[in-house]
Amino acid sequence: MTRTAAARGSTAAILAITGLAPLVWGTTYAVTSEFLPPERPIFTALMRALPAGLVLLGATRVLPRGRWIGRAALLGVLNIGAFFPLLFLAAYRLPGGVAAVLGSAAPLFALGFAAVLLRMRPSGRKLLAGAIGMLGVALVVLRANAALDTIGVLAGLAGAASMAAGTVLTGHWGRPEGVGPLAFTSWQLTAGGVVLLPLALIAEGAPPALDASAIGGYLYLGVLGTAAAYALWFRGLARVPATSVAFLGLLSPLSAAVIGWLALGQSLTPLQVLGMAIALGGTVLGQVGDRAQPPSEHSEPLSPSVTDAPELAAPRQLSTIEE
């Protein structure tokens, strides 16, 4: 096997593993509607982020220092603290299909941020892939009677832009030397959760009473839908260009549509199936020509004893989950 073939195989494997994250995120809609208390979007966002972040922080026991204090805070706001409430605001003020289509603009935002911040000129193929992906998602989730709300539209676009900016900066900065993906994730989840805590108290008041199904739903979202999924997402960002990883986000609304069909008895028309094929085509087109890249290390070592692998087995260190 040639080096080129091996590199392509490595990239494909990394993308396949990273793509599990948006597939899991697609389950959020069903879990939220079936198990969680209604009308509490910010509280739900808080419960997804802060408990998982604190558990990982306590397990890995590595704290950011130096310039990474500010970087971790900014990434936590972009990827979690701002993105989550904007996402839920759009979902509450818009039909789900409209909100999903606005969210699918994230790859195009990522291309724009990469061009402005990193001076990476987007190729025509990438722009075409972004447009194809949005078209496919629109066919899957958009309905003819969808109503528009100005605040909801702005929130949806701002949420997509926030996630795109966080994705690009995460890929550009990488991780500090010696810090693994679990520690990196814990920084961002904790920072985002700290931002969400006062927002939830001010906007929604005291936490609601939780029954067993709600507790189970929050545990699922916190452990699998947030901690594990973001760990995979940031791990991929350390190895594949961010403008390629961003296209994997198109898998989330497709996953939600399939789960709605399988688990909730929702319809799935031939037009929606065609839209899935088109969106998948845009996702694949967005990866063509990209190669795996070595993990990016842009910061000073935290400690000579901090390793990248057995984070949960090293109780004396804190590690992050996002990359």
Coordinates of C-alpha atoms in Angstrom, one line a residue:
M1 CA 0.0 0.0 0.0
T2 CA 1.4 3.4 -1.0
R3 CA 1.7 6.3 1.4
T4 CA -1.0 8.2 -0.5
A5 CA -3.5 5.3 -0.2
A6 CA -2.6 4.9 3.5
A7 CA -3.2 8.6 4.1
R8 CA -6.6 8.4 2.3
G9 CA -7.6 5.4 4.4
S10 CA -6.6 7.2 7.6
T11 CA -8.5 10.3 6.7
A12 CA -11.6 8.2 5.8
A13 CA -11.4 6.4 9.1
I14 CA -11.0 9.6 11.1
L15 CA -14.0 11.2 9.3
A16 CA -16.1 8.1 9.9
I17 CA -15.4 8.2 13.6
T18 CA -15.9 12.0 13.8
G19 CA -19.2 11.7 11.9
L20 CA -20.6 9.6 14.8
A21 CA -20.9 12.9 16.8
P22 CA -23.5 14.6 14.5
L23 CA -25.3 11.3 14.2
V24 CA -25.7 11.2 18.0
W25 CA -26.6 14.9 18.0
G26 CA -29.5 14.1 15.7
T27 CA -31.1 12.1 18.6
T28 CA -31.3 15.2 20.7
Y29 CA -34.6 16.3 19.1
A30 CA -36.4 13.0 19.9
V31 CA -35.0 12.8 23.4
T32 CA -36.0 16.4 24.1
S33 CA -39.5 16.0 22.8
E34 CA -40.2 12.6 24.4
F35 CA -38.5 12.8 27.8
L36 CA -37.5 16.3 28.9
P37 CA -39.7 19.0 30.5
P38 CA -41.1 21.4 27.9
E39 CA -40.3 25.1 27.6
R40 CA -36.9 24.9 29.3
P41 CA -34.4 25.2 26.5
I42 CA -31.7 27.0 28.4
F43 CA -31.9 24.7 31.4
T44 CA -31.7 21.8 29.0
A45 CA -28.6 23.3 27.4
L46 CA -27.1 23.9 30.9
M47 CA -27.8 20.3 31.9
R48 CA -26.1 19.1 28.7
A49 CA -22.9 21.1 29.3
L50 CA -22.0 21.9 32.9
P51 CA -22.4 18.5 34.7
A52 CA -20.5 16.7 32.0
G53 CA -17.8 19.4 32.0
L54 CA -17.3 19.2 35.7
V55 CA -17.2 15.4 35.8
L56 CA -14.6 15.3 33.1
L57 CA -12.7 18.2 34.7
G58 CA -12.6 16.3 38.0
A59 CA -11.6 13.0 36.4
T60 CA -8.8 14.3 34.2
R61 CA -7.6 17.1 36.5
V62 CA -5.8 19.3 34.0
L63 CA -6.5 23.0 34.0
P64 CA -5.8 25.5 31.3
R65 CA -3.0 28.0 31.9
G66 CA -1.4 31.0 30.2
R67 CA -3.0 32.0 26.9
W68 CA -5.1 28.8 27.0
I69 CA -7.3 30.2 29.8
G70 CA -8.7 32.8 27.3
R71 CA -8.7 30.4 24.4
A72 CA -10.6 27.8 26.4
A73 CA -13.1 30.4 27.5
L74 CA -13.7 31.7 24.0
L75 CA -14.0 28.2 22.5
G76 CA -16.4 27.3 25.3
V77 CA -18.6 30.3 24.5
L78 CA -18.6 29.7 20.8
N79 CA -19.1 25.9 20.8
I80 CA -21.3 25.6 23.8
G81 CA -22.4 28.8 25.7
A82 CA -23.6 30.8 22.8
F83 CA -24.4 27.9 20.3
F84 CA -26.7 25.9 22.6
P85 CA -29.2 28.8 23.6
L86 CA -29.2 30.2 20.0
L87 CA -30.0 26.7 18.7
F88 CA -32.9 26.2 21.1
L89 CA -34.2 29.8 20.5
A90 CA -34.4 29.1 16.8
A91 CA -36.0 25.7 17.4
Y92 CA -38.7 27.3 19.7
R93 CA -39.5 30.2 17.3
L94 CA -39.3 28.4 14.0
P95 CA -40.6 25.2 12.5
G96 CA -38.0 22.5 13.0
G97 CA -37.3 22.3 9.3
V98 CA -36.5 25.9 9.0
A99 CA -34.2 25.8 12.0
A100 CA -32.4 22.7 10.6
V101 CA -31.9 24.4 7.2
L102 CA -30.4 27.5 8.9
G103 CA -28.1 25.2 10.9
S104 CA -26.9 23.5 7.8
A105 CA -25.3 26.9 6.7
A106 CA -22.5 26.1 9.2
P107 CA -20.2 24.7 6.6
L108 CA -20.5 27.8 4.5
F109 CA -19.8 30.0 7.6
A110 CA -16.8 27.8 8.4
L111 CA -15.4 28.5 4.9
G112 CA -16.0 32.2 5.4
F113 CA -14.3 32.3 8.8
A114 CA -11.4 30.3 7.5
A115 CA -10.9 32.8 4.6
V116 CA -11.1 35.8 6.9
L117 CA -9.2 34.5 10.0
L118 CA -6.8 32.0 8.4
R119 CA -6.5 33.5 4.9
M120 CA -7.7 30.1 3.5
R121 CA -9.4 30.8 0.2
P122 CA -12.4 28.5 -0.2
S123 CA -12.4 26.3 -3.4
G124 CA -15.3 26.3 -5.7
R125 CA -15.8 22.6 -4.8
K126 CA -16.2 23.4 -1.1
L127 CA -18.7 26.2 -1.9
L128 CA -20.7 23.9 -4.2
A129 CA -20.6 21.2 -1.5
G130 CA -22.0 23.6 1.1
A131 CA -24.8 24.7 -1.3
I132 CA -25.6 21.0 -2.1
G133 CA -25.7 20.1 1.5
M134 CA -28.2 22.9 2.4
L135 CA -30.4 21.9 -0.5
G136 CA -30.4 18.3 0.6
V137 CA -31.3 19.2 4.2
A138 CA -34.0 21.5 3.0
L139 CA -35.6 18.7 1.0
V140 CA -35.5 16.4 4.1
V141 CA -36.9 18.8 6.7
L142 CA -38.5 21.9 5.1
R143 CA -42.3 22.1 4.6
A144 CA -44.2 24.3 2.2
N145 CA -46.2 25.9 5.0
A146 CA -43.1 26.8 7.1
A147 CA -43.5 30.2 8.8
L148 CA -40.6 32.5 9.3
D149 CA -39.8 34.6 12.4
T150 CA -37.2 37.3 12.3
I151 CA -35.7 36.6 15.7
G152 CA -35.8 32.9 15.1
V153 CA -34.0 33.3 11.7
L154 CA -31.3 35.5 13.2
A155 CA -30.9 33.1 16.1
G156 CA -30.5 30.2 13.8
L157 CA -28.0 31.9 11.6
A158 CA -26.1 33.2 14.6
G159 CA -26.0 29.7 16.1
A160 CA -24.6 28.3 12.9
A161 CA -22.0 31.0 12.7
S162 CA -21.0 30.5 16.4
M163 CA -20.5 26.8 15.9
A164 CA -18.6 27.4 12.7
A165 CA -16.3 30.0 14.3
G166 CA -15.6 27.6 17.2
T167 CA -14.9 24.7 14.8
V168 CA -12.4 26.8 12.7
L169 CA -10.6 28.2 15.8
T170 CA -10.5 24.8 17.4
G171 CA -8.9 23.2 14.4
H172 CA -6.5 26.1 14.0
W173 CA -5.3 26.3 17.6
G174 CA -5.3 22.5 18.2
R175 CA -4.6 21.5 21.8
P176 CA -1.8 22.4 24.2
E177 CA 1.0 20.0 24.2
G178 CA 0.3 17.0 26.4
V179 CA -3.4 17.7 26.8
G180 CA -5.7 15.0 25.6
P181 CA -9.2 15.4 24.0
L182 CA -11.1 14.6 27.3
A183 CA -9.4 17.5 29.1
F184 CA -9.8 19.8 26.2
T185 CA -13.5 19.0 26.1
S186 CA -13.9 19.5 29.8
W187 CA -12.6 23.1 29.6
Q188 CA -15.1 24.0 26.9
L189 CA -18.1 22.3 28.5
T190 CA -17.3 23.9 31.8
A191 CA -16.8 27.4 30.4
G192 CA -19.9 27.1 28.3
G193 CA -21.9 25.8 31.3
V194 CA -20.7 28.7 33.5
V195 CA -22.1 31.1 30.8
L196 CA -25.4 29.2 30.6
L197 CA -26.0 29.0 34.4
P198 CA -27.0 32.7 35.0
L199 CA -28.9 32.8 31.7
A200 CA -31.0 29.8 32.8
L201 CA -31.7 31.3 36.2
I202 CA -32.6 34.7 34.8
A203 CA -34.7 33.6 31.8
E204 CA -36.3 30.5 33.2
G205 CA -36.2 30.7 37.0
A206 CA -35.7 27.8 39.3
P207 CA -35.0 24.3 37.9
P208 CA -38.2 22.2 37.2
A209 CA -39.1 19.1 39.0
L210 CA -37.6 16.1 37.3
D211 CA -39.1 12.6 37.0
A212 CA -37.2 9.4 36.2
S213 CA -37.6 9.8 32.4
A214 CA -36.3 13.4 32.5
I215 CA -33.3 12.3 34.6
G216 CA -32.6 9.5 32.1
G217 CA -32.9 11.9 29.2
Y218 CA -30.5 14.4 30.8
L219 CA -28.0 11.6 31.6
Y220 CA -28.1 10.4 28.0
L221 CA -27.7 14.0 26.6
G222 CA -24.9 14.7 29.0
V223 CA -22.9 11.5 28.7
L224 CA -23.4 10.4 25.1
G225 CA -25.0 13.4 23.4
T226 CA -22.5 15.9 24.8
A227 CA -19.4 14.6 26.5
A228 CA -18.7 11.6 24.2
A229 CA -19.9 13.3 21.0
Y230 CA -17.9 16.4 21.5
A231 CA -14.8 14.3 22.4
L232 CA -15.1 12.6 19.0
W233 CA -15.8 16.0 17.3
F234 CA -12.7 17.7 18.7
R235 CA -10.5 14.7 18.2
G236 CA -11.4 14.8 14.6
L237 CA -10.6 18.5 14.4
A238 CA -7.1 17.8 15.5
R239 CA -6.5 15.5 12.6
V240 CA -8.6 16.7 9.6
P241 CA -9.1 20.3 8.3
A242 CA -11.9 22.1 10.1
T243 CA -13.5 23.1 6.8
S244 CA -14.0 19.4 6.1
V245 CA -15.2 18.4 9.6
A246 CA -17.8 21.2 9.4
F247 CA -19.6 19.4 6.6
L248 CA -20.2 16.4 8.8
G249 CA -22.7 18.5 10.8
L250 CA -25.1 18.0 7.9
L251 CA -25.5 14.4 9.2
S252 CA -27.4 15.7 12.3
P253 CA -30.7 16.7 10.7
L254 CA -30.6 13.5 8.5
S255 CA -30.1 11.4 11.7
A256 CA -33.0 13.2 13.3
A257 CA -35.3 12.5 10.4
V258 CA -34.5 8.8 10.3
I259 CA -35.0 8.5 14.1
G260 CA -38.3 10.3 13.8
W261 CA -39.3 7.8 11.2
L262 CA -38.1 4.7 13.0
A263 CA -38.9 5.6 16.7
L264 CA -41.7 8.2 16.5
G265 CA -43.8 7.0 13.6
Q266 CA -43.1 10.1 11.5
S267 CA -43.4 10.0 7.7
L268 CA -40.5 9.7 5.3
T269 CA -41.4 10.5 1.7
P270 CA -39.4 9.7 -1.4
L271 CA -38.5 13.4 -1.7
Q272 CA -37.0 13.3 1.8
V273 CA -35.0 10.2 0.8
L274 CA -33.7 12.1 -2.3
G275 CA -32.8 15.0 0.0
M276 CA -30.8 12.6 2.2
A277 CA -28.9 11.4 -0.8
I278 CA -28.2 14.9 -1.9
A279 CA -27.1 16.0 1.6
L280 CA -24.8 13.0 1.9
G281 CA -23.4 13.8 -1.5
G282 CA -22.6 17.4 -0.3
T283 CA -21.0 15.9 2.8
V284 CA -18.7 13.6 0.8
L285 CA -17.9 16.4 -1.8
G286 CA -16.8 18.6 1.1
Q287 CA -14.1 16.0 2.0
V288 CA -12.7 15.3 -1.4
G289 CA -9.0 16.1 -1.7
D290 CA -8.4 16.7 2.1
R291 CA -5.8 14.7 3.9
A292 CA -5.3 13.8 7.5
Q293 CA -3.1 16.2 9.4
P294 CA -0.9 15.7 12.5
P295 CA -2.4 16.9 15.7
S296 CA -1.7 20.6 16.1
E297 CA 0.1 21.8 19.2
H298 CA 0.4 25.5 19.5
S299 CA 1.0 26.0 23.2
E300 CA 3.6 25.4 25.9
P301 CA 3.4 22.0 27.8
L302 CA 1.2 22.0 30.8
S303 CA 3.3 19.4 32.6
P304 CA 5.9 16.8 31.7
S305 CA 3.8 14.2 33.3
V306 CA 0.6 14.9 31.4
T307 CA 0.0 12.3 28.7
D308 CA -2.5 12.2 25.8
A309 CA -4.0 8.8 26.4
P310 CA -5.3 7.4 29.6
E311 CA -6.9 10.6 30.9
L312 CA -9.6 9.0 33.0
A313 CA -7.1 6.6 34.6
A314 CA -4.9 9.5 35.8
P315 CA -6.8 11.1 38.7
R316 CA -4.1 13.7 39.2
Q317 CA -4.6 15.4 35.9
L318 CA -7.4 17.4 34.2
S319 CA -8.0 16.9 30.5
T320 CA -10.2 18.3 27.8
I321 CA -12.7 16.6 25.6
E322 CA -13.0 18.9 22.6
E323 CA -10.4 19.4 20.0

